[in-house]
mmCIF file of N, CA and C in Angstrom:
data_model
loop_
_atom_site.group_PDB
_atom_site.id
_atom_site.type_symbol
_atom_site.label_atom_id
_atom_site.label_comp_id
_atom_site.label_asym_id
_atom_site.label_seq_id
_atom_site.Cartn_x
_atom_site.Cartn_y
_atom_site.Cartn_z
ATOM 1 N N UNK S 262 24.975 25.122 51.047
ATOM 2 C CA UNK S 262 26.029 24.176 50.708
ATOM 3 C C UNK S 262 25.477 23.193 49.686
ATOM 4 N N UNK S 263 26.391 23.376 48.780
ATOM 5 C CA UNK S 263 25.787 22.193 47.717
ATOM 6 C C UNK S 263 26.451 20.919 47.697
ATOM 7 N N UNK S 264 25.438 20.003 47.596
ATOM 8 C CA UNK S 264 26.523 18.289 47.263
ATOM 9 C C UNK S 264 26.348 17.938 46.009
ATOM 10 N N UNK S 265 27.585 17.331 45.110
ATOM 11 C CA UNK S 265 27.895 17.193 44.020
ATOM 12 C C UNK S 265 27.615 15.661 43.683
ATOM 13 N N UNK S 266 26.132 15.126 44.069
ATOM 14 C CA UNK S 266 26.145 13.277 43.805
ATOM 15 C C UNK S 266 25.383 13.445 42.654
ATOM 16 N N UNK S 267 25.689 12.420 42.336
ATOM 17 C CA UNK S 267 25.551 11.576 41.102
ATOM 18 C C UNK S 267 23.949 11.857 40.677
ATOM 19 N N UNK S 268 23.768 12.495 39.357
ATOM 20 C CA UNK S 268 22.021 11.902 39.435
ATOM 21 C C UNK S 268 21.228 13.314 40.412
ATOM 22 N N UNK S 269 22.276 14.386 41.095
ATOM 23 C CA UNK S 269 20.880 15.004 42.152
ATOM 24 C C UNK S 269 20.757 16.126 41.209
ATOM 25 N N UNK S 270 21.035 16.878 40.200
ATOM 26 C CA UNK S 270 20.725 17.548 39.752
ATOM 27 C C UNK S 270 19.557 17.536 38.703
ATOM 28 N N UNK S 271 19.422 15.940 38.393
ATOM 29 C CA UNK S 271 18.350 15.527 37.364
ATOM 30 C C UNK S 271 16.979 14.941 38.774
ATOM 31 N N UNK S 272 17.454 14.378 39.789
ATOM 32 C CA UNK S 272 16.543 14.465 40.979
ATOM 33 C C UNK S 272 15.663 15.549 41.384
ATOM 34 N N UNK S 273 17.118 16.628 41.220
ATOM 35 C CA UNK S 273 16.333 18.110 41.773
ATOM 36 C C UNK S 273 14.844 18.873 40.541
ATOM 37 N N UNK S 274 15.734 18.479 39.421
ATOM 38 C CA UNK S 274 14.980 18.868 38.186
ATOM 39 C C UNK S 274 13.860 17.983 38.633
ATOM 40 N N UNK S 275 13.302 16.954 38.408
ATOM 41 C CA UNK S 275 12.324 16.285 38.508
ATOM 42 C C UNK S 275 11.537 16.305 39.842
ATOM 43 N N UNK S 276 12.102 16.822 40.911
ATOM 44 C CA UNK S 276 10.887 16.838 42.243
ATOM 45 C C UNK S 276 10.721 18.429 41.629
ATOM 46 N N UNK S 277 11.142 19.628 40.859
ATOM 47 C CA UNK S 277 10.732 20.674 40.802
ATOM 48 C C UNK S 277 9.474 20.590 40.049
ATOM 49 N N UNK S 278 9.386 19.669 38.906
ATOM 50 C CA UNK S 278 8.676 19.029 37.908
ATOM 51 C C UNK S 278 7.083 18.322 38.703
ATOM 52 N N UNK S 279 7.792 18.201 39.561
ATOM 53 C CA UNK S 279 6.720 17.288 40.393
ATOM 54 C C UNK S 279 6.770 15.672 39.610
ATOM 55 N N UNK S 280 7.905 15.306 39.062
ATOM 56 C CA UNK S 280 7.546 14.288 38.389
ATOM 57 C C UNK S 280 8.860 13.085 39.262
ATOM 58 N N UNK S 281 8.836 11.575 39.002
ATOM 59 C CA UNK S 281 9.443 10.859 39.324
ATOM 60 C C UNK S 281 9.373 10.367 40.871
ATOM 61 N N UNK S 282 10.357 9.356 41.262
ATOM 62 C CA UNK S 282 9.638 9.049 42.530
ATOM 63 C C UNK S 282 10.339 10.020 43.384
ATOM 64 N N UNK S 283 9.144 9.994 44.904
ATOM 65 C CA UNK S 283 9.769 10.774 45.931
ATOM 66 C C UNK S 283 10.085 10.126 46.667
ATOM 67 N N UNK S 284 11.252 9.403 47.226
ATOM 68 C CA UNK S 284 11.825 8.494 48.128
ATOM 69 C C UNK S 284 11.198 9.199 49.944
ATOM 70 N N UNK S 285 11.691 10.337 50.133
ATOM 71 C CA UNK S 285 11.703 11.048 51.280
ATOM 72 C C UNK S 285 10.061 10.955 51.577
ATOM 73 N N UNK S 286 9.237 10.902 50.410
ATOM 74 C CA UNK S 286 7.710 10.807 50.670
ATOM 75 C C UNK S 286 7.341 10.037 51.691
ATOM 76 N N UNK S 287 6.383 9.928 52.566
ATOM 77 C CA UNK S 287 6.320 8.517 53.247
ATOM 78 C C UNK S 287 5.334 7.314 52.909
ATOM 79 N N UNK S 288 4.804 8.086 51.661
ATOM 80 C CA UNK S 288 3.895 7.497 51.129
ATOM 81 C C UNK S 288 4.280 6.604 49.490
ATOM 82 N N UNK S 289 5.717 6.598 49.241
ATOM 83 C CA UNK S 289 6.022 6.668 47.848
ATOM 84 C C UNK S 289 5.916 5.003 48.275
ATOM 85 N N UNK S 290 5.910 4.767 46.829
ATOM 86 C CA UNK S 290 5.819 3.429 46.541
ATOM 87 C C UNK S 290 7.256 2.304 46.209
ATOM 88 N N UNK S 291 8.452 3.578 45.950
ATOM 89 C CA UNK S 291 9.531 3.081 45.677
ATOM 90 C C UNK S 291 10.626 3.158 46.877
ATOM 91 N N UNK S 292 9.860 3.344 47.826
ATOM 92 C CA UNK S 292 10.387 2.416 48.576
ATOM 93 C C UNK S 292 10.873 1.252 49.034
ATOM 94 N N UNK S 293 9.567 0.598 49.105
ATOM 95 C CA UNK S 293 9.844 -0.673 48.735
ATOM 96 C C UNK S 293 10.948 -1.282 47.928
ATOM 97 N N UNK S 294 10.948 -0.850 46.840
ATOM 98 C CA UNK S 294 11.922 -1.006 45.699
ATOM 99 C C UNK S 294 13.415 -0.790 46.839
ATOM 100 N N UNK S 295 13.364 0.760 47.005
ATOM 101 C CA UNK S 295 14.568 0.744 48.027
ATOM 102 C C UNK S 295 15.139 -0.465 48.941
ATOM 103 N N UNK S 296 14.255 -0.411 49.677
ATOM 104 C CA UNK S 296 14.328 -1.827 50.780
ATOM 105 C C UNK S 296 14.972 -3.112 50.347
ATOM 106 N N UNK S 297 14.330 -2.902 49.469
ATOM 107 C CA UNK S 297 14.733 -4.577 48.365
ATOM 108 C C UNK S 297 15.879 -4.872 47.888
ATOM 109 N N UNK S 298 16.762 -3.622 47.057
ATOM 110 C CA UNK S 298 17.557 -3.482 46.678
ATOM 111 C C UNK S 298 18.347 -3.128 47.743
ATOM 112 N N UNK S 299 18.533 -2.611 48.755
ATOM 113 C CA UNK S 299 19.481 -2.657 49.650
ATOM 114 C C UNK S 299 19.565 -3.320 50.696
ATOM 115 N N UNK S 300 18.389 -4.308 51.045
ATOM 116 C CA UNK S 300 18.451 -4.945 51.794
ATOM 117 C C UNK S 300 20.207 -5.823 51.964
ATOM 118 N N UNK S 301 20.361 -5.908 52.858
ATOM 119 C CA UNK S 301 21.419 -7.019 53.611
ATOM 120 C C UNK S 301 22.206 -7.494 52.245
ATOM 121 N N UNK S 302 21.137 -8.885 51.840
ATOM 122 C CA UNK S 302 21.499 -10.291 51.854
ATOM 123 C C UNK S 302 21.081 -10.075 49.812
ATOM 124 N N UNK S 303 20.410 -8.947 49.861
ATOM 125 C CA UNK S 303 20.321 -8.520 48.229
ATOM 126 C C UNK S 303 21.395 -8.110 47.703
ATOM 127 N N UNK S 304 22.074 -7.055 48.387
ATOM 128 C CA UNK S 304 23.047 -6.255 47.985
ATOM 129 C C UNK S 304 24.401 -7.004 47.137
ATOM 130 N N UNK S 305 24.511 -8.530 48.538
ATOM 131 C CA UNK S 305 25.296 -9.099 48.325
ATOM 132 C C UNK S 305 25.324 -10.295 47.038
ATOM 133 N N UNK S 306 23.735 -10.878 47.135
ATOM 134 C CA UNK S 306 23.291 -11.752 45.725
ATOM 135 C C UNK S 306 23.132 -10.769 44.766
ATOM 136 N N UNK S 307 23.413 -9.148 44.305
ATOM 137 C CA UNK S 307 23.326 -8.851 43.318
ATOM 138 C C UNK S 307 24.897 -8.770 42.410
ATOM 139 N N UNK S 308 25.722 -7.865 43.836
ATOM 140 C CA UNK S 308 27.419 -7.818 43.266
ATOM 141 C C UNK S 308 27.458 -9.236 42.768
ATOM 142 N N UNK S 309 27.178 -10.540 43.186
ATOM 143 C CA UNK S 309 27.856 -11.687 42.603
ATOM 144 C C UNK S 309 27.157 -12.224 42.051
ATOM 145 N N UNK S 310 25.968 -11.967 40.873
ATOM 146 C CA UNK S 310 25.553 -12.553 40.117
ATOM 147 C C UNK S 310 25.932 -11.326 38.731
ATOM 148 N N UNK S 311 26.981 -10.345 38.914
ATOM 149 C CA UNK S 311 27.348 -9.755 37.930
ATOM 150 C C UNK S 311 28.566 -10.748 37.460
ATOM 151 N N UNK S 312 28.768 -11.579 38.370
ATOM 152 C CA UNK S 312 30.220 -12.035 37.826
ATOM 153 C C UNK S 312 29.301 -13.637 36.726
ATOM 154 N N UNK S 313 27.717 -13.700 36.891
ATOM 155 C CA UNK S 313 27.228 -14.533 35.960
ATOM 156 C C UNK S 313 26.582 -15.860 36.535
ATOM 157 N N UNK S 314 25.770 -16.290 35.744
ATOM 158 C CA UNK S 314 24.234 -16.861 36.233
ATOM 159 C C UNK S 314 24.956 -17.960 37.799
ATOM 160 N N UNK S 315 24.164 -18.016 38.700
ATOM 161 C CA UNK S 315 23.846 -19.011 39.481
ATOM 162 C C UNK S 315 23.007 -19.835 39.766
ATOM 163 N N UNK S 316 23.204 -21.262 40.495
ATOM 164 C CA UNK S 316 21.623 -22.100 40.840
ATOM 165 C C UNK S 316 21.722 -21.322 42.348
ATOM 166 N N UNK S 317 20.325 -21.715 42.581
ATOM 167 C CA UNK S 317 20.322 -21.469 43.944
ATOM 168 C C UNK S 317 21.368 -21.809 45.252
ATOM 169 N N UNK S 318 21.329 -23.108 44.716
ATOM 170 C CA UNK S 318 22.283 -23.454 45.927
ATOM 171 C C UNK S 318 23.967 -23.356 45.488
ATOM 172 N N UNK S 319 24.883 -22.679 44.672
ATOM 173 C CA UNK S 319 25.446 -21.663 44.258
ATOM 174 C C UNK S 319 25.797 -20.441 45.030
ATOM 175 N N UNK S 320 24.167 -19.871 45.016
ATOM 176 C CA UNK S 320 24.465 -18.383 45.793
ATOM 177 C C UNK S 320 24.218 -18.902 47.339
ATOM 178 N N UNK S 321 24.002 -19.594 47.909
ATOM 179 C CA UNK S 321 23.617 -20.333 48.989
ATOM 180 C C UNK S 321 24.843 -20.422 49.384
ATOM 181 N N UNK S 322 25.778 -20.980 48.449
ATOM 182 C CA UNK S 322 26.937 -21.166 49.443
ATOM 183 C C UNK S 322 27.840 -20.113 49.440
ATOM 184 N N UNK S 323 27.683 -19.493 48.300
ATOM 185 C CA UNK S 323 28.970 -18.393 47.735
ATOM 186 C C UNK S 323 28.341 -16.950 49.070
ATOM 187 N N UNK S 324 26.854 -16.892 49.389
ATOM 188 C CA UNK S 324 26.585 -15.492 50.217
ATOM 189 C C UNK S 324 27.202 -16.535 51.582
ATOM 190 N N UNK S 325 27.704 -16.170 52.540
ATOM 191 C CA UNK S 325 27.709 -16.588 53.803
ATOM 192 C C UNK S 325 26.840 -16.294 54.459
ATOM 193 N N UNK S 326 26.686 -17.429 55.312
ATOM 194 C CA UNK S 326 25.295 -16.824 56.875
ATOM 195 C C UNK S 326 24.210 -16.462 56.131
ATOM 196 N N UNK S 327 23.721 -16.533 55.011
ATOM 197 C CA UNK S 327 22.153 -16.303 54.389
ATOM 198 C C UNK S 327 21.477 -17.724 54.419
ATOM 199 N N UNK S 328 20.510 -17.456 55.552
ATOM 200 C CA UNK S 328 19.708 -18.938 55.434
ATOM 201 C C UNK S 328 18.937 -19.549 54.352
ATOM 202 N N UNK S 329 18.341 -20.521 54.000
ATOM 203 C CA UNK S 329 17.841 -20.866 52.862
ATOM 204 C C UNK S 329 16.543 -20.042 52.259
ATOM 205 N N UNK S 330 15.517 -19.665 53.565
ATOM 206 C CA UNK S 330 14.748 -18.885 53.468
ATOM 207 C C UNK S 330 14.938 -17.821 53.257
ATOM 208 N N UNK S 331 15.789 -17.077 54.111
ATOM 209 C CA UNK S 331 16.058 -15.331 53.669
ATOM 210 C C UNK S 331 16.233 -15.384 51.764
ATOM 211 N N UNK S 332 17.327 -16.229 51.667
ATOM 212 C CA UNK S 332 17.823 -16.033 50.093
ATOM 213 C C UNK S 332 16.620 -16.549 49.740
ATOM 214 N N UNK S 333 15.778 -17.252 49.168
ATOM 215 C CA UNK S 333 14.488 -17.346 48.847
ATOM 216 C C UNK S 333 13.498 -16.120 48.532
ATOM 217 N N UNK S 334 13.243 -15.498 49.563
ATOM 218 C CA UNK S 334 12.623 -14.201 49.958
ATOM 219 C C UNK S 334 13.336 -13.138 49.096
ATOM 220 N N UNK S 335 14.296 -13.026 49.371
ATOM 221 C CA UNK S 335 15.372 -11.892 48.589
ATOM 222 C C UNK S 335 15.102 -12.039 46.947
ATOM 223 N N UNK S 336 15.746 -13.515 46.664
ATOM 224 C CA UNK S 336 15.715 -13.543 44.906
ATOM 225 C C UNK S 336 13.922 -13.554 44.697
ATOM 226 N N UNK S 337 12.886 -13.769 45.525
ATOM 227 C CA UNK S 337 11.324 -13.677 44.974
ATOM 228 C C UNK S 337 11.439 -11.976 45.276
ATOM 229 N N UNK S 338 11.872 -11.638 45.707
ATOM 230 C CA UNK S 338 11.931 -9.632 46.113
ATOM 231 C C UNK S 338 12.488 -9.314 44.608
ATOM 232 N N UNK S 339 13.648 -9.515 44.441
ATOM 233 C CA UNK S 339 14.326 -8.991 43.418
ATOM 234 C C UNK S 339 13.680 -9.719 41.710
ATOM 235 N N UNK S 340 13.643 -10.462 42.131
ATOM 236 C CA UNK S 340 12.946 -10.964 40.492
ATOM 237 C C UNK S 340 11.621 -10.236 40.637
ATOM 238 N N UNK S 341 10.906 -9.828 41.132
ATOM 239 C CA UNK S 341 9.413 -9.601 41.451
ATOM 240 C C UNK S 341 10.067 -7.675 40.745
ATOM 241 N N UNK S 342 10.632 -6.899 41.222
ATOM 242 C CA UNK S 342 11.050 -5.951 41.180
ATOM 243 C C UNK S 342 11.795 -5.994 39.616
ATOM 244 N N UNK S 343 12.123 -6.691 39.073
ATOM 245 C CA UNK S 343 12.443 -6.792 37.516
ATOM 246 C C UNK S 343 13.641 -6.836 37.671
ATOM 247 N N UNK S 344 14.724 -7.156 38.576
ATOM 248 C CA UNK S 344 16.217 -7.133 38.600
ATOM 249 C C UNK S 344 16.845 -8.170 38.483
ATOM 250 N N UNK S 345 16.349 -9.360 38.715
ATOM 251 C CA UNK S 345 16.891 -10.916 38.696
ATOM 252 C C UNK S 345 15.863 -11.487 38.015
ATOM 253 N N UNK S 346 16.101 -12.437 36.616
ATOM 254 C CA UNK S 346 15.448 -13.815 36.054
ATOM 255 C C UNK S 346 15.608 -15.049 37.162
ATOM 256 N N UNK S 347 14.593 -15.429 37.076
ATOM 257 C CA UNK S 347 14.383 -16.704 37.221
ATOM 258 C C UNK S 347 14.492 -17.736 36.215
ATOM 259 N N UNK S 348 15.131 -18.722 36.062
ATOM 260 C CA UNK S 348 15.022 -19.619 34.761
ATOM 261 C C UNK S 348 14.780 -20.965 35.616
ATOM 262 N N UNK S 349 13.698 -21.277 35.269
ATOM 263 C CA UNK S 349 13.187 -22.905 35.672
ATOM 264 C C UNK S 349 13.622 -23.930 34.375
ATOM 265 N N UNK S 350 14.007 -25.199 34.793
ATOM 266 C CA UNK S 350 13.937 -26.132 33.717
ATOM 267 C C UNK S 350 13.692 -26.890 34.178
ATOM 268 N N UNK S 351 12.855 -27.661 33.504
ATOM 269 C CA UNK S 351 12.203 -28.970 33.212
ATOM 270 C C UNK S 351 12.786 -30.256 33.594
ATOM 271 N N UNK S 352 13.634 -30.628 34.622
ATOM 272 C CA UNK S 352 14.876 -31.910 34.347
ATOM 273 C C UNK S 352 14.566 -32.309 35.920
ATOM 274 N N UNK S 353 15.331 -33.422 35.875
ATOM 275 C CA UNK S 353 15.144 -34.248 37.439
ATOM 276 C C UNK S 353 16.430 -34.459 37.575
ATOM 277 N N UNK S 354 17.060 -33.693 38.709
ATOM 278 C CA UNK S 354 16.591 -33.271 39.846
ATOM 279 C C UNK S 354 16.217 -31.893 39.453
ATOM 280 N N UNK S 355 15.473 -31.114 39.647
ATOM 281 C CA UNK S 355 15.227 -29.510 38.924
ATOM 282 C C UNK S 355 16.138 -28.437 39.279
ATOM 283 N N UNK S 356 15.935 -28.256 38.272
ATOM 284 C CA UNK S 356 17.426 -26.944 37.881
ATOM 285 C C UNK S 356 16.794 -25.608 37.945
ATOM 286 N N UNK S 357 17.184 -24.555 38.831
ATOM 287 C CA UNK S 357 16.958 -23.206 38.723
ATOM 288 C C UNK S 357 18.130 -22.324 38.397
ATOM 289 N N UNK S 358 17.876 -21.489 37.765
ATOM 290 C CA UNK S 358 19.126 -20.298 37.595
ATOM 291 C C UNK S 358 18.819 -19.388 37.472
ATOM 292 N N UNK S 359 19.994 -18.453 38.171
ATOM 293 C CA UNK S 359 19.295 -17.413 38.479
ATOM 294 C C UNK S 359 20.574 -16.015 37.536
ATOM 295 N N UNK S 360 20.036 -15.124 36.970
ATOM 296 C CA UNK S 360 20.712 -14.368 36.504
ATOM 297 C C UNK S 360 20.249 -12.489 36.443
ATOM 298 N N UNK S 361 20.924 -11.640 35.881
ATOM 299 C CA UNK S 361 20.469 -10.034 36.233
ATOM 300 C C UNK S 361 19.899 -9.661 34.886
ATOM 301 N N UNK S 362 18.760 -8.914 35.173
ATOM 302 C CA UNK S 362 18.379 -8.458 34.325
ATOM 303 C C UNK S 362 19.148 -7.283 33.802
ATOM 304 N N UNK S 363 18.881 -6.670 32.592
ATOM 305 C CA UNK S 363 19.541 -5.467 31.974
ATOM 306 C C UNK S 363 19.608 -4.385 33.268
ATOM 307 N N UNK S 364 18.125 -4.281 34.038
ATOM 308 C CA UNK S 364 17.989 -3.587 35.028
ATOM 309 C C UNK S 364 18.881 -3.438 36.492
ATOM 310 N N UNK S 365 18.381 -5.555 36.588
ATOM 311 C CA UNK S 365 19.407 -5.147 37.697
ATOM 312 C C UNK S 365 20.888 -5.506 37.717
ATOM 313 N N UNK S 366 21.758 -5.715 36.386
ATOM 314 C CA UNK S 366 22.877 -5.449 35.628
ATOM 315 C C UNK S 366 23.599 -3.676 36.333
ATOM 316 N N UNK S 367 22.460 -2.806 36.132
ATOM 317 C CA UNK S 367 22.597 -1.583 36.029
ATOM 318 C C UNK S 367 22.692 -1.608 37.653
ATOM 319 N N UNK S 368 21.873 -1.926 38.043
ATOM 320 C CA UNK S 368 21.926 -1.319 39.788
ATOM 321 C C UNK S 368 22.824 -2.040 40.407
ATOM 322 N N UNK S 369 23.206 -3.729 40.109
ATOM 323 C CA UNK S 369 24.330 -4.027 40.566
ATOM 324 C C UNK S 369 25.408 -3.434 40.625
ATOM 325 N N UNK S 370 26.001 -3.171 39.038
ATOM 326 C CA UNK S 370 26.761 -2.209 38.925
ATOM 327 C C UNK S 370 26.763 -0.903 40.119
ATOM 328 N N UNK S 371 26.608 -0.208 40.306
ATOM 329 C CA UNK S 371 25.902 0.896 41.321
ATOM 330 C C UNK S 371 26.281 0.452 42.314
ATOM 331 N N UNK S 372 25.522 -0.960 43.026
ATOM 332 C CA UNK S 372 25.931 -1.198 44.347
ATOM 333 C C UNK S 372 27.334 -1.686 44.645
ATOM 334 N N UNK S 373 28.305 -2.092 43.243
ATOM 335 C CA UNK S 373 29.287 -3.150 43.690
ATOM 336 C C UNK S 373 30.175 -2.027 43.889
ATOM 337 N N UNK S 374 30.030 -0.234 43.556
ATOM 338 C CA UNK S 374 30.964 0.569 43.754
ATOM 339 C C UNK S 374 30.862 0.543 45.254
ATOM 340 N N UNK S 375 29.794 0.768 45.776
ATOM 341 C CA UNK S 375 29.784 0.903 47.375
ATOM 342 C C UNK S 375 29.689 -0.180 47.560
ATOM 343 N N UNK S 376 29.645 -1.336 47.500
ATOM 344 C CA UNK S 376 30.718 -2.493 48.594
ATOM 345 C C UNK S 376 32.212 -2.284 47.932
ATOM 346 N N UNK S 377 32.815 -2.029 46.885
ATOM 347 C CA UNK S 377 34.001 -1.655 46.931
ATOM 348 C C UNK S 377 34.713 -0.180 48.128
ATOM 349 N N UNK S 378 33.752 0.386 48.238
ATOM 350 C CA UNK S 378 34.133 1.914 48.909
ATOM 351 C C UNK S 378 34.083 1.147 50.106
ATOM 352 N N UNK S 379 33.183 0.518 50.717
ATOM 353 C CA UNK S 379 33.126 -0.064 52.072
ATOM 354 C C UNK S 379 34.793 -0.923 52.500
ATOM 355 N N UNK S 380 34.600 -2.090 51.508
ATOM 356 C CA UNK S 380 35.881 -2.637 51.788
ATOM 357 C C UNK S 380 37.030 -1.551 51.501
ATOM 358 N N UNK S 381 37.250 -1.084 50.630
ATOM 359 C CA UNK S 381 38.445 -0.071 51.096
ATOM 360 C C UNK S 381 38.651 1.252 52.120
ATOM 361 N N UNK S 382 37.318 1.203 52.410
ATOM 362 C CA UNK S 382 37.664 2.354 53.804
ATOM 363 C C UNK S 382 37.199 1.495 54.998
ATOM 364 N N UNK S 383 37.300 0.160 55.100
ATOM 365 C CA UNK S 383 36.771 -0.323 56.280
ATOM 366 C C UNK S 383 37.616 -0.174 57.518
ATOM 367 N N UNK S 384 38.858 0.093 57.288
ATOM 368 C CA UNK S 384 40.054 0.151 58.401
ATOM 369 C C UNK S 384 39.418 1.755 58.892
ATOM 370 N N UNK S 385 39.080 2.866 58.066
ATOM 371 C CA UNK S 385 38.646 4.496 58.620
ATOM 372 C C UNK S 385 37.506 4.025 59.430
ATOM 373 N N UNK S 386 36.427 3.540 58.629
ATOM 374 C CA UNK S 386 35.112 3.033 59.364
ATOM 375 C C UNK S 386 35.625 2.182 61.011
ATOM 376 N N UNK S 387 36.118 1.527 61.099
ATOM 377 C CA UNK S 387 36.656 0.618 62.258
ATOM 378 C C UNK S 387 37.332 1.961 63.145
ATOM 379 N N UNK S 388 38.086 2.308 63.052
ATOM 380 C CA UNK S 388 38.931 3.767 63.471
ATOM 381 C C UNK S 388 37.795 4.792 63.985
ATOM 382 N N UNK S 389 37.049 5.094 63.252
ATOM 383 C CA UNK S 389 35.904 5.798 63.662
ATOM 384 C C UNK S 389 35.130 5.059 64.886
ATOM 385 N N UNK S 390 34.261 3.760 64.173
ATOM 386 C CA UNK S 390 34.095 3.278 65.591
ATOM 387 C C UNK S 390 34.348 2.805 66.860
ATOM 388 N N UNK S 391 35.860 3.012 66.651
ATOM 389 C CA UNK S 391 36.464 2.643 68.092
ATOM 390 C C UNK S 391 36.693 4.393 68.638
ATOM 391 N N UNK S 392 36.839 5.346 67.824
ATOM 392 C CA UNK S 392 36.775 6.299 68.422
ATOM 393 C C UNK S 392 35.601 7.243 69.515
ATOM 394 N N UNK S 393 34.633 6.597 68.762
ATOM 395 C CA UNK S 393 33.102 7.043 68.938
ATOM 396 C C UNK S 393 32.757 6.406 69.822
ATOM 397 N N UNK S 394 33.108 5.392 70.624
ATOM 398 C CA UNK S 394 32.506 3.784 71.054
ATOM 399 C C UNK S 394 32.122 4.772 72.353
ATOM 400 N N UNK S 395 33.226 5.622 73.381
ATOM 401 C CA UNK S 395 33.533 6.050 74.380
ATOM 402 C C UNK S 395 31.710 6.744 75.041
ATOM 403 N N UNK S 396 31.795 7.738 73.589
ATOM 404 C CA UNK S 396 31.019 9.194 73.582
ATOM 405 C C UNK S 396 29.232 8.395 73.215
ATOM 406 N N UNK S 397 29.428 7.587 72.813
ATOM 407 C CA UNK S 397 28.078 6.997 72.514
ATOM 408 C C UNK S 397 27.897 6.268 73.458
ATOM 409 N N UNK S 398 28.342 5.310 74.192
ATOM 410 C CA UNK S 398 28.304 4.558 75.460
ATOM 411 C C UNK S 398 28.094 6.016 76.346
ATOM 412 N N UNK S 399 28.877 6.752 76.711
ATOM 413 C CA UNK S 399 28.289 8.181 77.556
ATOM 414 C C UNK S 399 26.861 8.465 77.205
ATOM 415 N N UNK S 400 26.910 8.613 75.944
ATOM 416 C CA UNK S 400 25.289 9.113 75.718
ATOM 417 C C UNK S 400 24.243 8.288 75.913
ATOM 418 N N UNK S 401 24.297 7.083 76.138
ATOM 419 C CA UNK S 401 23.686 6.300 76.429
ATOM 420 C C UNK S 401 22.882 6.069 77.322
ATOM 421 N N UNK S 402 23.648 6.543 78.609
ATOM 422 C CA UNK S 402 23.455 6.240 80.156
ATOM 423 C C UNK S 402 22.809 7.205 80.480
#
């Protein structure tokens, strides 16, 4: 059975190659990268810094329920990974802003289709898990 996603035929070409990363590896390094980029509280500071630059306390209020630290951690993850600038300035009280790189422009893009797919199938997703709730609570016990 074949699946028709995005990108697996140039995937397939390249693990035949032996070249590019191997995610499934357990040893790959872009993992990490993975993690980062899909983490939680990333996913969500990346869709909304496509809509254009923020200060910190900006995305602080605009992500919900992200504590000051997590978002901290996240934008030093993602800027560290080449996907978010940091812009410091010089002024009192100090000003940070934060914006996407060309890079992570590109992967935002990417992720904001699947939080769009999420919110529009969230009523199937909900439906599903109330269907399932029964048979997994059984399996449980």
């Amino acid at each position: 059975m074949s699946r028709d996603t995005p990108g697996a035929s140039l995937r397939a070409a390249l693990a035949r190659q032996g070249q590019g990363a191997q995610l499934l590896a357990a040893a790959c390094p872009s993992r990490a990268v993975l993690s980062h980029l899909t983490s939680r509280w990333a996913v969500l500071v990346l869709v909304l810094l496509l809509s254009g630059t923020r200060r910190f306390s900006e995305l602080r209020r605009e992500v919900g329920g992200v504590s000051e630290k997590m978002l901290a951690q996240t934008l030093e993850a993602l800027a560290g990974d080449g996907f978010v600038l940091r812009q410091a300035y010089l002024v009192i009280p100090p000003k940070v802003e934060y914006s996407l790189t060309p890079l992570g422009h590109e992967a935002a893009e990417r992720l904001a289709v699947l939080v769009d797919w999420i919110e529009d199938n969230y009523p199937r997703i909900e439906q599903a898990r109330a269907e399932l709730a029964p048979q997994n609570a059984q399996n449980a016990a």
